[in-house]
Coordinates of C-alpha atoms in Angstrom, one line a residue:
M1 CA 12.6 -6.1 11.4
H2 CA 11.5 -3.4 13.8
N3 CA 14.2 -0.8 13.0
F4 CA 12.7 2.4 11.7
K5 CA 15.7 2.8 9.3
D6 CA 14.6 -0.5 7.7
Y7 CA 11.1 0.8 7.4
E8 CA 12.3 3.9 5.7
W9 CA 14.5 1.9 3.3
L10 CA 11.6 -0.4 2.4
M11 CA 9.1 2.5 2.1
S12 CA 11.6 4.1 -0.3
K13 CA 11.3 0.9 -2.4
A14 CA 7.5 1.3 -2.3
I15 CA 7.9 5.0 -3.4
D16 CA 10.0 3.7 -6.4
E17 CA 7.0 1.6 -7.3
A18 CA 4.7 4.6 -7.0
Y19 CA 6.9 6.5 -9.5
K20 CA 6.5 3.6 -11.9
A21 CA 2.7 4.1 -11.6
Y22 CA 3.2 7.8 -12.1
G23 CA 5.2 7.1 -15.3
V24 CA 2.3 5.2 -16.9
D25 CA -0.4 7.7 -15.8
E26 CA -1.7 5.6 -12.9
V27 CA -2.5 7.0 -9.4
P28 CA 1.0 6.8 -7.9
I29 CA 0.8 4.2 -5.2
G30 CA 3.4 1.5 -4.6
A31 CA 3.5 -1.5 -2.4
L32 CA 5.8 -4.3 -1.4
V33 CA 5.6 -7.4 0.8
V34 CA 8.5 -8.6 2.8
D35 CA 9.0 -11.8 4.8
E36 CA 9.9 -12.0 8.5
N37 CA 13.6 -11.7 7.6
G38 CA 13.1 -8.5 5.6
N39 CA 13.4 -10.2 2.2
I40 CA 11.3 -8.6 -0.5
L41 CA 8.8 -11.1 -1.8
S42 CA 6.9 -8.8 -4.2
Q43 CA 6.8 -5.2 -5.4
S44 CA 3.9 -3.6 -7.3
H45 CA 2.2 -0.4 -8.2
N46 CA -1.3 0.6 -9.3
L47 CA -2.4 -0.7 -12.6
K48 CA -6.2 -0.1 -12.4
E49 CA -6.4 2.1 -15.5
S50 CA -3.9 0.1 -17.6
V51 CA -5.7 -3.3 -17.2
N52 CA -9.2 -1.9 -16.6
D53 CA -9.5 -3.8 -13.3
P54 CA -11.0 -2.2 -10.2
C55 CA -8.9 -4.6 -8.2
G56 CA -5.7 -3.4 -9.8
H57 CA -4.5 -1.7 -6.7
A58 CA -0.8 -1.9 -5.7
E59 CA -1.7 -3.8 -2.5
I60 CA -3.8 -6.5 -4.2
L61 CA -1.1 -7.0 -6.9
A62 CA 1.7 -7.2 -4.3
I63 CA -0.4 -9.7 -2.2
R64 CA -1.0 -11.9 -5.2
E65 CA 2.6 -12.0 -6.2
A66 CA 3.8 -12.7 -2.6
C67 CA 1.3 -15.5 -2.2
E68 CA 2.4 -17.0 -5.5
K69 CA 6.1 -16.9 -4.4
K70 CA 5.3 -18.4 -1.0
G71 CA 3.0 -21.1 -2.5
S72 CA 0.4 -20.1 0.0
W73 CA -2.4 -17.6 0.4
R74 CA -1.3 -17.0 4.0
L75 CA 1.2 -14.2 4.5
N76 CA 1.6 -14.7 8.3
N77 CA 4.7 -12.9 9.6
C78 CA 5.0 -10.8 6.5
T79 CA 4.8 -7.0 6.3
I80 CA 3.3 -5.0 3.5
F81 CA 4.6 -1.5 2.9
V82 CA 2.3 0.9 1.0
T83 CA 2.8 4.5 0.1
L84 CA -0.9 5.4 0.8
E85 CA -3.3 4.1 3.5
P86 CA -5.2 1.2 2.1
C87 CA -8.8 1.5 0.9
P88 CA -11.5 -0.7 2.5
M89 CA -11.1 -3.3 -0.3
C90 CA -7.3 -3.6 0.2
L91 CA -7.6 -3.6 4.0
S92 CA -10.0 -6.5 3.7
A93 CA -7.6 -8.3 1.4
L94 CA -4.9 -7.9 4.0
V95 CA -7.1 -9.5 6.6
Q96 CA -7.9 -12.3 4.2
S97 CA -4.2 -12.8 3.4
R98 CA -3.3 -13.1 7.2
I99 CA -0.7 -10.3 6.8
G100 CA 1.4 -9.8 9.9
R101 CA 1.8 -6.1 9.7
L102 CA 0.8 -3.1 7.6
V103 CA 3.2 -0.1 7.3
F104 CA 1.9 2.8 5.2
G105 CA 3.0 6.3 4.3
A106 CA 0.4 8.9 3.7
Y107 CA -3.0 9.0 5.4
D108 CA -6.1 9.2 3.2
S109 CA -8.9 11.0 4.9
K110 CA -11.3 10.6 1.9
G111 CA -10.7 7.0 1.0
G112 CA -8.5 5.3 3.6
A113 CA -10.1 2.5 5.5
I114 CA -8.4 3.4 8.8
S115 CA -9.1 7.1 8.5
L116 CA -12.8 6.2 7.8
N117 CA -12.8 3.9 10.9
Y118 CA -13.1 0.6 9.0
N119 CA -10.8 -0.9 11.6
L120 CA -11.0 -4.5 10.3
Y121 CA -7.3 -5.0 11.3
K122 CA -8.3 -4.9 15.0
D123 CA -11.9 -6.2 14.9
K124 CA -11.9 -9.1 17.4
R125 CA -14.9 -10.6 15.6
L126 CA -12.7 -11.6 12.7
N127 CA -10.3 -14.5 12.9
H128 CA -7.2 -12.4 12.1
N129 CA -5.8 -9.1 13.5
F130 CA -2.5 -7.4 12.7
D131 CA -0.4 -4.3 13.6
V132 CA -0.6 -1.1 11.7
I133 CA 2.0 1.7 11.5
G134 CA 1.0 4.8 9.6
G135 CA 2.8 7.9 8.6
V136 CA 6.2 6.4 7.6
M137 CA 7.8 8.9 5.3
H138 CA 4.5 10.8 5.1
F139 CA 5.9 13.8 3.4
E140 CA 7.6 11.9 0.6
T141 CA 4.6 9.6 0.0
S142 CA 2.2 12.5 0.0
Q143 CA 4.3 14.6 -2.3
I144 CA 4.1 12.3 -5.3
L145 CA 0.3 12.0 -4.9
S146 CA -0.1 15.8 -4.6
K147 CA 2.0 16.4 -7.7
F148 CA 0.0 13.8 -9.7
F149 CA -3.4 15.2 -8.9
R150 CA -2.2 18.8 -9.3
E151 CA -1.1 18.0 -12.8
K152 CA -4.4 16.2 -13.5
R153 CA -6.4 19.2 -12.3
K154 CA -4.4 21.5 -14.7
S155 CA -5.0 19.2 -17.6
Y156 CA -8.8 19.2 -16.9
I157 CA -8.8 23.0 -16.8
K158 CA -7.1 23.2 -20.2
E159 CA -9.5 20.9 -22.0

């Protein structure tokens, strides 16, 4: 599964999840985990506000579901697709889950672990490293976030 067209198709599925988050007034981030054959194991979106859980990020929820389906906490050889660069908590969870690869859409210069140089995914002191591919469908993944926060700012001004 190294074909960029496959990555675009799978990222579009993560974008679908982001729109689900948008529909319930959550920050529109979507994620999915696929196995080494490209089969989707899990799909999720942010639910932090809905369930009052600071760990309710799309990545965490997708990891949990994929591990449950596999019957193991190890996601070796799996790939996670996320519409936004993971935060430090989610990047740590990816290391802990032994994910095989991370593919993300939009970069996050304010909260993204990689943009902030928390490069845990390649830290040789840890017992697991993985590949990262960023910027897949960057425009599309950035667009929904921009729209969401633009609408939020307008509603704050009106109140």
